[in-house]
Short mmCIF file of C-alpha atoms in Angstrom, two decimals:
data_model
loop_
_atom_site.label_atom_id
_atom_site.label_comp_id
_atom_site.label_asym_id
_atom_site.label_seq_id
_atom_site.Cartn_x
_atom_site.Cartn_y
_atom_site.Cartn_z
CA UNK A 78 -4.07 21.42 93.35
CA UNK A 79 -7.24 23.62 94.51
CA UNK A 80 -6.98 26.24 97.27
CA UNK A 81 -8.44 23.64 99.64
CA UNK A 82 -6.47 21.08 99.85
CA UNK A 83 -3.41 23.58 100.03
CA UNK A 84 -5.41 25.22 102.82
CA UNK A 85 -5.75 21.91 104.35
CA UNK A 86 -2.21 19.78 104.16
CA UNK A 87 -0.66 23.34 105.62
CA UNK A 88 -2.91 22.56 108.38
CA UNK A 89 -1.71 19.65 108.54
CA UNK A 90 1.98 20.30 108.70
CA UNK A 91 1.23 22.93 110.99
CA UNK A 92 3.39 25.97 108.87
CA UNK A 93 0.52 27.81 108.76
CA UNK A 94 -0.71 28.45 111.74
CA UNK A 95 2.95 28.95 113.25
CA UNK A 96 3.75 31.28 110.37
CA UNK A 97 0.80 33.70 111.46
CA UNK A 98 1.81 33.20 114.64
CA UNK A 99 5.22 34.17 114.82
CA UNK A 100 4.16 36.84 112.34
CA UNK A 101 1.41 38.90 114.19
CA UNK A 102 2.70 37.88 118.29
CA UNK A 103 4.28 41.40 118.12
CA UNK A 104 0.82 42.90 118.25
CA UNK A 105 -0.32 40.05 121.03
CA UNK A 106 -1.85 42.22 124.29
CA UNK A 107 -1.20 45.54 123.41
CA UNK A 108 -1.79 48.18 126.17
CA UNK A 109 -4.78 50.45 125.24
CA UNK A 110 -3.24 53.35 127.48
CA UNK A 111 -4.46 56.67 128.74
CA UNK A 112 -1.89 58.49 129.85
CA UNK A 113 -3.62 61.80 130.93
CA UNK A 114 -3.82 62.36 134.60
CA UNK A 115 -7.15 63.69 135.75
CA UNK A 116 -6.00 65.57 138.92
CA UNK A 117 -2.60 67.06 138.39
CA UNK A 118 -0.16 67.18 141.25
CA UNK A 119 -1.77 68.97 144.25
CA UNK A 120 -0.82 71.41 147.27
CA UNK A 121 -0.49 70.10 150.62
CA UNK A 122 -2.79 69.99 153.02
CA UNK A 123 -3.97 72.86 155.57
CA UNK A 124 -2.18 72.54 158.50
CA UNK A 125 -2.98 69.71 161.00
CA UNK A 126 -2.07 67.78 163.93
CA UNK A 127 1.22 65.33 164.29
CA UNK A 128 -0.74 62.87 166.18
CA UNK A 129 -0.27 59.25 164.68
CA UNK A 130 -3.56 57.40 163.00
CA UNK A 131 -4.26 53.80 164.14
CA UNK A 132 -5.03 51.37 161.27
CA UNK A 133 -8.29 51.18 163.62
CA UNK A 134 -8.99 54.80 163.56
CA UNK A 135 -11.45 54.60 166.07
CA UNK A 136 -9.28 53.14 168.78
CA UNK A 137 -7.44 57.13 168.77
CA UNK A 138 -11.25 58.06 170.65
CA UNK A 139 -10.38 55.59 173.22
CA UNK A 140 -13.51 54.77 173.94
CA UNK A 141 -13.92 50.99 174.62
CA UNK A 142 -17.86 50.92 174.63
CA UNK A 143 -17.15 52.32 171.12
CA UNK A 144 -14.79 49.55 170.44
CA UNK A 145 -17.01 47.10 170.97
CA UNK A 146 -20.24 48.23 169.71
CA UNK A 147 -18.04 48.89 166.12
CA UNK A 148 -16.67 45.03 166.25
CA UNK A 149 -20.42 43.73 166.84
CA UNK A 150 -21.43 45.76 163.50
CA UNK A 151 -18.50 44.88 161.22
CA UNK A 152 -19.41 40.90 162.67
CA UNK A 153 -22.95 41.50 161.87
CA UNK A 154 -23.96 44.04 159.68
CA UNK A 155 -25.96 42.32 156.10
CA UNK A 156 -24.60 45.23 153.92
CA UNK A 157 -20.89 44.61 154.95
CA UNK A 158 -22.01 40.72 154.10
CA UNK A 159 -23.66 41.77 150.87
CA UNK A 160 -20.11 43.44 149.97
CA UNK A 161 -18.26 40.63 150.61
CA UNK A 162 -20.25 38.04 148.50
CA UNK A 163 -19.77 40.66 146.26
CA UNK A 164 -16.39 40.57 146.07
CA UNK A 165 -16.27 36.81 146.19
CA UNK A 166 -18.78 36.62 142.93
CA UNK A 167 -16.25 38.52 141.26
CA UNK A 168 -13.47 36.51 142.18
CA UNK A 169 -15.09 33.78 140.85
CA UNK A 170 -15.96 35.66 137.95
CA UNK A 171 -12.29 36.34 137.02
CA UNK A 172 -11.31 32.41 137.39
CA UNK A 173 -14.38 31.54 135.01
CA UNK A 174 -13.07 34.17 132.33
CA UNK A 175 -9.12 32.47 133.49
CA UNK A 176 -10.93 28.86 132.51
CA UNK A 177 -10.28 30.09 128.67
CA UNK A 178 -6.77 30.14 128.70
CA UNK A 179 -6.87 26.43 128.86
CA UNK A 180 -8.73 24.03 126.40
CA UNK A 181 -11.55 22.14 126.95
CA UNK A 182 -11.81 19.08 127.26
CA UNK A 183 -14.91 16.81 126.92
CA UNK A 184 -15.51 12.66 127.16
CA UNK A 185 -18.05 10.83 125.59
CA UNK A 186 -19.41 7.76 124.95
CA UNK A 187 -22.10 6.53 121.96
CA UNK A 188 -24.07 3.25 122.14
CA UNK A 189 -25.94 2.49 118.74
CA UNK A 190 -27.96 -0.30 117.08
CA UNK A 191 -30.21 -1.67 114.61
CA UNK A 192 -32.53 -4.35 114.50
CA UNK A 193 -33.81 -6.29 111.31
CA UNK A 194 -36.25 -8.85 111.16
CA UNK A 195 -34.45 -10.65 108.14
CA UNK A 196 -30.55 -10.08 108.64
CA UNK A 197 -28.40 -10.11 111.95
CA UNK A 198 -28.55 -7.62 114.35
CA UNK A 199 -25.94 -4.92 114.01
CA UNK A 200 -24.74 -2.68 117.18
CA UNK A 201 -21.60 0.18 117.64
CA UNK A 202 -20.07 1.31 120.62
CA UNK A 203 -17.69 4.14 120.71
CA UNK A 204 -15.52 6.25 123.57
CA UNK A 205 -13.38 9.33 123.22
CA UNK A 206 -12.28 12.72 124.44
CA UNK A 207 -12.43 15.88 122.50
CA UNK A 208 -10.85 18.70 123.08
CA UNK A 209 -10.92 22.37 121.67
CA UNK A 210 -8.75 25.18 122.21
CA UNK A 211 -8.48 29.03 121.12
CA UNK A 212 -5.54 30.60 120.21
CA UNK A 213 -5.30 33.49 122.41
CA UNK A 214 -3.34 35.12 118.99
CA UNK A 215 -3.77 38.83 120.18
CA UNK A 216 -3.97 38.47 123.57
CA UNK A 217 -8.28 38.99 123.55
CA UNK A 218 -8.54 36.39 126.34
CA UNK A 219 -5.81 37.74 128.61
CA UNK A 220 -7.57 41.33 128.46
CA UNK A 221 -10.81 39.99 129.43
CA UNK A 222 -9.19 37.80 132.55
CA UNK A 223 -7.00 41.20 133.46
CA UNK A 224 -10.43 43.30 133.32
CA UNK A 225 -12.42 40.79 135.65
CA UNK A 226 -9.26 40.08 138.17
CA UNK A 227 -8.99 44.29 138.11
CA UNK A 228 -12.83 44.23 139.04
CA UNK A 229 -12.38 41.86 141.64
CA UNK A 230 -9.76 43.86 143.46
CA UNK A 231 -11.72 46.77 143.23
CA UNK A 232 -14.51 44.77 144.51
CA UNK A 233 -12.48 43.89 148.05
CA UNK A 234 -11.39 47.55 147.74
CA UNK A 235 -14.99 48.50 147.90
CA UNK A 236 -15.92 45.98 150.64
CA UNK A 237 -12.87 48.07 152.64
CA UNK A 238 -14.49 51.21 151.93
CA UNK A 239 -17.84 49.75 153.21
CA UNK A 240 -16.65 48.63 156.34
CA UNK A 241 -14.46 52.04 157.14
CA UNK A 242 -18.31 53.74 156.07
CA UNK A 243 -19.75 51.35 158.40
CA UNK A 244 -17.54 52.41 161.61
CA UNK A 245 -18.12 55.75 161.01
CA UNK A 246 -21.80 55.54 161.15
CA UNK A 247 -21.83 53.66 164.09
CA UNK A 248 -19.44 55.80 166.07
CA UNK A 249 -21.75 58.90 164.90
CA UNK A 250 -25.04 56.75 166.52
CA UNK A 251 -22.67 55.66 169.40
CA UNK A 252 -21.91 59.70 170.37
CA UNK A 253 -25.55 60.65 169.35
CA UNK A 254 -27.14 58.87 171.83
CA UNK A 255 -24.81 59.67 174.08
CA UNK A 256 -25.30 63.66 173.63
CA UNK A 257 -29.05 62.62 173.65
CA UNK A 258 -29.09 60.76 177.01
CA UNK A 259 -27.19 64.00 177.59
CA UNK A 260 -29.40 66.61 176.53
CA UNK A 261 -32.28 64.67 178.90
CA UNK A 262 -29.92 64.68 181.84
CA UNK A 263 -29.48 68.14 181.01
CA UNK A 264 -33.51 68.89 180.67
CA UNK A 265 -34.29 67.18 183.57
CA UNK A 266 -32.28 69.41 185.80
CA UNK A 267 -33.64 72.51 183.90
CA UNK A 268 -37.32 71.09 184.74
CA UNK A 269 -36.61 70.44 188.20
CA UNK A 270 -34.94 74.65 187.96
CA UNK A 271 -37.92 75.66 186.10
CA UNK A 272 -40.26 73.91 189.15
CA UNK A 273 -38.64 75.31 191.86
CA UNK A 274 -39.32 78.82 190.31
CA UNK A 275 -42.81 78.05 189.64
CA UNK A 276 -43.53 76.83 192.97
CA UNK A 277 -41.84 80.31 194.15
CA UNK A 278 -44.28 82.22 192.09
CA UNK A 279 -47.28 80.40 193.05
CA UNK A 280 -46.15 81.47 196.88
CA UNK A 281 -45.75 84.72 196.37
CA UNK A 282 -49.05 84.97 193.95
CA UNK A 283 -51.16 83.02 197.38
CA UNK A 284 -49.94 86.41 198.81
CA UNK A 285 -51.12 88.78 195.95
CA UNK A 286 -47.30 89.93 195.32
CA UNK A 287 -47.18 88.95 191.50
CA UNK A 288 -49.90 88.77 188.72
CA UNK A 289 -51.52 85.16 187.55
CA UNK A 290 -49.93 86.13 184.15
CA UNK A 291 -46.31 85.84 185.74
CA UNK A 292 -47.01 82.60 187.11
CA UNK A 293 -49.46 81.20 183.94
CA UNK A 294 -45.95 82.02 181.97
CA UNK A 295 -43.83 80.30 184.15
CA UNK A 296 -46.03 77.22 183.78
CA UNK A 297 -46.12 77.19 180.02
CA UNK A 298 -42.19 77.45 180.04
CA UNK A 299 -42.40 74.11 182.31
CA UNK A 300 -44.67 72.48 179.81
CA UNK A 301 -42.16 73.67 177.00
CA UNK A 302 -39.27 72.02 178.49
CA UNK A 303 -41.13 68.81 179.03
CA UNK A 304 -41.99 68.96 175.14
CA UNK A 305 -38.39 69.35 174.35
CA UNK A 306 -38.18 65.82 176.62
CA UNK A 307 -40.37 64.40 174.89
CA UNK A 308 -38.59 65.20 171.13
CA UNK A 309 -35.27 64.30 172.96
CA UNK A 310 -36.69 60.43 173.97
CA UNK A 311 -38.13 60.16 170.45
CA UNK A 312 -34.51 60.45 169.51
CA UNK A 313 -33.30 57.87 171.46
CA UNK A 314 -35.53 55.21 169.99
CA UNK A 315 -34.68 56.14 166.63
CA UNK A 316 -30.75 56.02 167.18
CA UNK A 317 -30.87 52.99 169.63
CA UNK A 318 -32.87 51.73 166.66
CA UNK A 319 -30.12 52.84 164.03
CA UNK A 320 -27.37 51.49 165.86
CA UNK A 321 -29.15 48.06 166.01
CA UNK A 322 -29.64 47.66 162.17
CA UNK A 323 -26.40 48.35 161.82
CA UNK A 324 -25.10 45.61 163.92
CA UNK A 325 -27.73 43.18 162.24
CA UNK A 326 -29.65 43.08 165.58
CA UNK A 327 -33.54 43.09 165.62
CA UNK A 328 -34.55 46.70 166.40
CA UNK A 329 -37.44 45.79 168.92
CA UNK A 330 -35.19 43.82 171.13
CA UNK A 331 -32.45 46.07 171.80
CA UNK A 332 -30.98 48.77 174.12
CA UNK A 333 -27.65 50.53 175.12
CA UNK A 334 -26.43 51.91 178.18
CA UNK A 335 -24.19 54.94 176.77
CA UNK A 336 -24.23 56.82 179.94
CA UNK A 337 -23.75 60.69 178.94
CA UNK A 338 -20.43 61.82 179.06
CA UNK A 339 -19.37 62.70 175.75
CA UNK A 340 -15.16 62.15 175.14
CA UNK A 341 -12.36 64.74 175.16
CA UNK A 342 -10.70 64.51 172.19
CA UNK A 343 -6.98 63.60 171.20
CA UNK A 344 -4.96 65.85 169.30
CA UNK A 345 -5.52 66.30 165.30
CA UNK A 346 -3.83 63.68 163.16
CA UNK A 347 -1.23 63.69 160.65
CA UNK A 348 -3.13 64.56 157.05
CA UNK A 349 0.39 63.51 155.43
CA UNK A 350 0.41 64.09 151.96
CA UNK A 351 -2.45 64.35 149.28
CA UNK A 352 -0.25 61.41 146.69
CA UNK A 353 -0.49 59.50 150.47
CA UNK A 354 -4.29 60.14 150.93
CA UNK A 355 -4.76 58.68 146.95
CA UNK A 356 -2.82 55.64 147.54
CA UNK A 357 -3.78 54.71 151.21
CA UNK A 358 -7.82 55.56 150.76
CA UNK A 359 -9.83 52.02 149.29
CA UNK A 360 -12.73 54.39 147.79
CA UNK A 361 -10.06 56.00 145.36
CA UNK A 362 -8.47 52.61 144.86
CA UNK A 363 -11.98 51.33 143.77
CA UNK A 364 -12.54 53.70 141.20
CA UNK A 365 -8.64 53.26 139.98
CA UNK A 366 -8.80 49.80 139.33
CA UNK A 367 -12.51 49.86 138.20
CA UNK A 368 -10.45 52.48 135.34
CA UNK A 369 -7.55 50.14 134.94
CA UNK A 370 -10.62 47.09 133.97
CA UNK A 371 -12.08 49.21 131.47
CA UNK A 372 -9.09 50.01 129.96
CA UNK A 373 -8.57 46.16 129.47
CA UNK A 374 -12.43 45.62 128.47
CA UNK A 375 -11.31 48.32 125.63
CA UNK A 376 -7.85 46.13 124.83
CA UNK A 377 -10.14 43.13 124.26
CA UNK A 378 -12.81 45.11 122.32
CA UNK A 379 -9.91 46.28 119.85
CA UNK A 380 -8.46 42.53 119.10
CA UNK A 381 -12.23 41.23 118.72
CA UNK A 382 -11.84 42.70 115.44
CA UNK A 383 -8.59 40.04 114.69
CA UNK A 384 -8.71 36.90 113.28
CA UNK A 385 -8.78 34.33 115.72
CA UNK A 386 -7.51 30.45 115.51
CA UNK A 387 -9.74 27.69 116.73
CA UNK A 388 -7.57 24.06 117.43
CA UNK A 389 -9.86 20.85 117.92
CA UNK A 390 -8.53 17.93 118.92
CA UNK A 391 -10.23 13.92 119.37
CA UNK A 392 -9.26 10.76 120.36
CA UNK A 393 -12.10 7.78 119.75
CA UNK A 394 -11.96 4.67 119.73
CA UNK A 395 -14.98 2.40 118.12
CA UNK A 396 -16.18 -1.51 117.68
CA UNK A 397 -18.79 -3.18 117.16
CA UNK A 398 -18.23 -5.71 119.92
CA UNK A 399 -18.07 -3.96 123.31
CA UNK A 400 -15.11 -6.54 124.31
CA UNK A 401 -13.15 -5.21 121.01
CA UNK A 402 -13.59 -1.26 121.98
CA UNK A 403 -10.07 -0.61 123.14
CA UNK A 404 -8.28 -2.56 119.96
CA UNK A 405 -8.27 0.43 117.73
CA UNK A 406 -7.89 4.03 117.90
CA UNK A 407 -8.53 6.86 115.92
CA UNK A 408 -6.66 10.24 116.73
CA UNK A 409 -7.62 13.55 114.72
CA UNK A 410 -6.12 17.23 114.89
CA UNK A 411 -7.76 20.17 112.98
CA UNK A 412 -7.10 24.10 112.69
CA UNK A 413 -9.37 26.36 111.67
CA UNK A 414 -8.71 30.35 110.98
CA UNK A 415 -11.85 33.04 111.40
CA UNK A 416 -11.69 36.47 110.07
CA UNK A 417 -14.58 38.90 110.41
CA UNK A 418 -15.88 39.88 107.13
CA UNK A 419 -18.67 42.01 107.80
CA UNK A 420 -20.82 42.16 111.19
CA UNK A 421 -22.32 45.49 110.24
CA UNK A 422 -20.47 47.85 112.39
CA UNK A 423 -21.12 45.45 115.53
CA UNK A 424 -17.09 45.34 116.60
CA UNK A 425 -16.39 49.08 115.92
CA UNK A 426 -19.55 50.05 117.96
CA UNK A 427 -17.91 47.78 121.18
CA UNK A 428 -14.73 49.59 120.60
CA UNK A 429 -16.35 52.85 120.85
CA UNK A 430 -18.37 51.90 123.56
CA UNK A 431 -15.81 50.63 125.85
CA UNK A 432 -13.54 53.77 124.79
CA UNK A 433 -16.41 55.92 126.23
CA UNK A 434 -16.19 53.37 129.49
CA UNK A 435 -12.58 54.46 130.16
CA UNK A 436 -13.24 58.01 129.74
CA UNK A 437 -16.11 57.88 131.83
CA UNK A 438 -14.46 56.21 134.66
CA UNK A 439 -11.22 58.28 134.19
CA UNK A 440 -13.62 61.38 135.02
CA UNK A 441 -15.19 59.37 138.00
CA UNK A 442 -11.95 58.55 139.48
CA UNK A 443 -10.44 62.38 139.09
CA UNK A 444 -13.85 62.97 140.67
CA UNK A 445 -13.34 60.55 143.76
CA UNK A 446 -9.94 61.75 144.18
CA UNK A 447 -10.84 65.78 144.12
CA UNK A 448 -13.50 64.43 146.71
CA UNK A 449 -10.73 62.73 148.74
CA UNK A 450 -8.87 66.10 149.15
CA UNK A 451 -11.89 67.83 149.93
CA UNK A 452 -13.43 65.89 152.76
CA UNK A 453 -9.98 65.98 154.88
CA UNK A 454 -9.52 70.10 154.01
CA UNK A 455 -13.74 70.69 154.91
CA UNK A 456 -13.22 68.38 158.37
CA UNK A 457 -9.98 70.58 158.97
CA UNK A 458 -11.69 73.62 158.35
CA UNK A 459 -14.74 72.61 160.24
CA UNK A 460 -13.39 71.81 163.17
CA UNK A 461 -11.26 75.14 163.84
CA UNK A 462 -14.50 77.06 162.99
CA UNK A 463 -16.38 74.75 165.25
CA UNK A 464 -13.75 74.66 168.15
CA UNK A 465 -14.12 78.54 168.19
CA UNK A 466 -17.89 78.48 167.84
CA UNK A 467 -17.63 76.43 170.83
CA UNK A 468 -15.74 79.07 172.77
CA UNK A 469 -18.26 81.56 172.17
CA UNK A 470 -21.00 79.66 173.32
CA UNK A 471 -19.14 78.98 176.38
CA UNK A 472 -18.76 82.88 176.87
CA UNK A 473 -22.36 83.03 176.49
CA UNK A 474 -23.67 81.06 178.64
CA UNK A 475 -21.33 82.65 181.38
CA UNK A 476 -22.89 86.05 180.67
CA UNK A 477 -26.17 84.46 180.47
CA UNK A 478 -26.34 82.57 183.42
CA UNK A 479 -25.00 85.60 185.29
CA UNK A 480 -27.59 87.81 183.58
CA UNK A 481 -30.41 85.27 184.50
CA UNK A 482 -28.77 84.36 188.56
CA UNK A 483 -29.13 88.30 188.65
CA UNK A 484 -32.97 89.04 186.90
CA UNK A 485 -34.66 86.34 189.40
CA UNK A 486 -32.78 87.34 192.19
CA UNK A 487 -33.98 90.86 191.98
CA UNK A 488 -37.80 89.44 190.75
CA UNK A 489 -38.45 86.92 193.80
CA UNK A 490 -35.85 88.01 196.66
CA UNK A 491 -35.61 91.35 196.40
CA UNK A 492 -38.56 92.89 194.99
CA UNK A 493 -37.09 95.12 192.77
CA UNK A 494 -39.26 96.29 189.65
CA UNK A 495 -38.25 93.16 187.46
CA UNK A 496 -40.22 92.61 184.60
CA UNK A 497 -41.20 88.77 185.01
CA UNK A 498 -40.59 88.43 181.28
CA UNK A 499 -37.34 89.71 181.45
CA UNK A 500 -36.38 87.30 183.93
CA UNK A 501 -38.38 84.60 181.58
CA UNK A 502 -36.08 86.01 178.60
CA UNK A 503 -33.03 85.19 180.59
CA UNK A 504 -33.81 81.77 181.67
CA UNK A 505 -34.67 80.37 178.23
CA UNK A 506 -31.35 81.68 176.91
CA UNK A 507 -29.11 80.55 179.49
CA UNK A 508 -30.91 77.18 178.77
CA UNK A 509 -30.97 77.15 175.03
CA UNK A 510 -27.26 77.73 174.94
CA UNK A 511 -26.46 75.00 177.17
CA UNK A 512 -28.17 72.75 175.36
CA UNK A 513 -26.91 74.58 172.04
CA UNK A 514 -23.24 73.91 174.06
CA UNK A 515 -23.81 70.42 174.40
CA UNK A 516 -24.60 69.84 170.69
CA UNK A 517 -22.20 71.53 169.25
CA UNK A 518 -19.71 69.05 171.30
CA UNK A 519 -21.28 66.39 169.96
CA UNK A 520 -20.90 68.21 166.58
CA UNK A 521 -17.01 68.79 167.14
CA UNK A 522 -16.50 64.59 168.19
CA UNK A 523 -18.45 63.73 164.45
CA UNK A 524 -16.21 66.63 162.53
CA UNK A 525 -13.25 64.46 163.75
CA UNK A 526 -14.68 61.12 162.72
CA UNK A 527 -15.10 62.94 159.50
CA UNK A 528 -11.44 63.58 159.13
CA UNK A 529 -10.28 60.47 160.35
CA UNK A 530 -12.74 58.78 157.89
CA UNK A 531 -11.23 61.25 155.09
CA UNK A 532 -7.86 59.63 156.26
CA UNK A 533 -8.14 56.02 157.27
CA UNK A 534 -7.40 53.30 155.03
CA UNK A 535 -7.38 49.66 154.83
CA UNK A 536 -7.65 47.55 157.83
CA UNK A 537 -7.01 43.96 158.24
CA UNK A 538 -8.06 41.50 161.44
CA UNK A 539 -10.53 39.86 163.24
CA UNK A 540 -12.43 43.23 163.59
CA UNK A 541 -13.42 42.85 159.27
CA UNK A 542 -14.42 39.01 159.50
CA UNK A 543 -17.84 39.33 157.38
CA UNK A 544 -21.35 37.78 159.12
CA UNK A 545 -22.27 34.44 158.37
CA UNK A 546 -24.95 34.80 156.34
CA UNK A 547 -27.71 31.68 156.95
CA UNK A 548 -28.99 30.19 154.13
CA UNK A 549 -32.78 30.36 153.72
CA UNK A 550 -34.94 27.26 154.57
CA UNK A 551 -36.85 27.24 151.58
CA UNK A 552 -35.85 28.35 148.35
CA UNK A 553 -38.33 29.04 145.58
CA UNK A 554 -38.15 27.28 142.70
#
């Protein structure tokens, strides 16, 4: 008896295959681990607050313009929507790799005839199913659906991290164009100031009590406050601009009515702990399972290089005479074993390859977490500094304001030897520091979204339902 036909009646009876089977399962979906941490164990936090973060970190500002301009964004905002079809492609990516663990299964039907112009007609007809199935032996196909569900989580852990990016961007608009509406309430009052001096000097000047340079100066510092207007409305088109694209609004046809009062805020949050921050924060969840996939692209890279088992399967039934096609049937089961021989290095290279994948996103993920800690210690840190910066402005502009009440009381009032461009001197730094005051409140509110972006995590709710896209009239072909 040849090799063959061995080869084929253990087929057959089926002893093969489960002798192989029972013989290599042990080695079926082996874990390709890595078991080296990339961030070891780290120190708390810098002290904080005690305050309690809303899942909705922006509701802690309670501000509920800000509210709603932040639910009109994550409603209609195209890069939120992109992430989200994102995350359903690769859903649907996983259940299409999934589809493999099953066989397939296929009908079919064959028609056939010849025609002779000396004998009878002869004609077949024929209908069956086949079906073929792979063996998932070592546990290749299991890896490959654990890689793509892995990627799909990361996916909706991405889409969370896009929408937390997306609040934060539009409260930072929201408070810029409220500290610019600000700053031209502010340089409005310092023109109308400026003005009132200038018509002063131009009085006493009719009179010959002052030189034209004194008043020529005060006139270009009137002129350079109106530039600084200027600059200041430019601003508000862009960020009224910004804060439209963001909510998926046509730029040209929209406005906001901030007022320009810019928010107290509440007391510092909770930073909890740093092993909190890496399992709350969807960026660092991203990269983790994004890590965990590659490990199982690796997995299935290493049993490529296995044998693999191929079952086929068919059912037909055949007859010449359509009305005689269900009389007989023919059933037939075959196994067939494949081995790599030689593929010139091809599998080894994949294993290599994908081995270099989960060392390279290892490194990215120690990366995103070591960023994680860093952007909740640099908002901490930046908003002490910037709470005391504050402070000293605030002393400055009392002793500048005094120091300017007091130079153009003694230049116009009392006619005390004043140098007009001391009194000049004053007045643009009282002014520059309150607008340099005003600023750096705005830059105190954005330091604190920047820690509670550093701390927020998921969110769930009507807030994160994605924009429905509309589907294009015409599609090119």
């Amino acid at each position: 008896m040849t090799l063959l036909r061995l080869f084929r009646r253990a087929l057959q009876g089926g002893w093969l295959i489960g002798m192989l089977t029972l013989g290599l399962v042990g080695c079926a979906g082996q874990q390709v681990a890595w078991t080296v941490a990339p961030i070891q164990q780290a120190a708390p936090f810098s002290p904080s607050g005690q305050a309690d973060m809303p899942d909705l970190w922006w509701i802690a500002l309670d501000d509920p313009a800000l509210n709603l301009q932040i639910d009109h964004a994550l409603g209609g905002n195209f890069t939120l929507a992109a992430a989200w079809e994102r995350m359903r492609a690769a859903r649907a990516l996983a259940r299409r790799e999934a589809s493999d663990l099953w066989p397939d299964v296929d009908g079919f039907g064959e028609a056939a005839g010849s025609f002779s112009t000396e004998g009878p007609d002869e004609s077949e007809f024929a209908l069956g199913v086949d079906a073929a199935y792979q063996v998932d032996l070592w546990g290749q196909i299991r890896s490959r659906v654990q890689a793509e569900r892995l990627r799909a989580a990361a996916t909706l852990a991405d889409y969370h991290a896009t929408a937390l990016t997306l609040s934060a961007d539009v409260a930072r608009t929201w408070f810029a164009l409220i500290e610019a509406h600000a700053q031209l309430a502010l340089l409005n009052e310092q023109i109308e100031t400026n003005v009132t001096v200038l018509g002063l000097q131009e009085s006493r000047f009719a009179v010959g009590q002052i030189r034209l340079a004194d008043v020529l100066r005060q006139q270009q510092f009137v002129e350079s406050t109106r530039e600084q207007v200027v600059v200041v409305l430019s601003q508000i088109a862009e960020l009224e601009h910004l804060l439209a694209v963001l909510q998926g609004r046509a730029p040209q046809e929209t406005s906001y009515d901030t007022g320009t009062l810019l928010p107290d805020l509440p007391p510092l949050p909770y930073t909890g702990l740093p092993a909190e921050l890496v399992n709350r924060r969807p960026d660092v969840r991203r990269d983790y399972l994004a890590l965990e996939a590659a490990d199982r692209d690796l997995a299935s890279a290493i049993t490529a290089q296995y044998p693999r088992i191929n079952l086929t399967a068919s059912v037909v039934t055949a007859a010449e005479d359509p009305g005689n096609l269900f009389n007989e049937w023919i059933a037939s089961v075959a196994g067939q074993i494949i081995g790599p021989l030689f593929d010139g290095g091809q599998r080894r290279a994949e294993v290599d390859r994908t081995a270099a994948v989960v060392r390279q996103r290892l490194a990215e993920y120690g990366q995103t977490v070591l960023i994680a800690y860093s952007e909740v210690e640099d908002a901490l840190a930046r908003e002490q500094y910037q709470r005391e910066r504050i402070a000293l402005l605030n002393t400055q502009l009392d002793l500048a304001r005094r120091a300017s009440v007091r130079l153009r009381e003694q230049y116009i009032f009392f006619g005390e030897e004043t140098d007009f461009l001391d009194v000049l001197s004053a007045t643009t730094v009282e002014q520059r520091l309150q607008r340099e005051t005003l600023s750096a409140r705005l830059d105190l509110i954005l330091t604190r979204i920047a820690l509670y972006l550093a701390l927020a995590g998921d969110f769930e709710g009507p807030a994160l339902e994605p924009v429905a896209t509309p589907a294009p009239e015409h599609v090119p072909q």
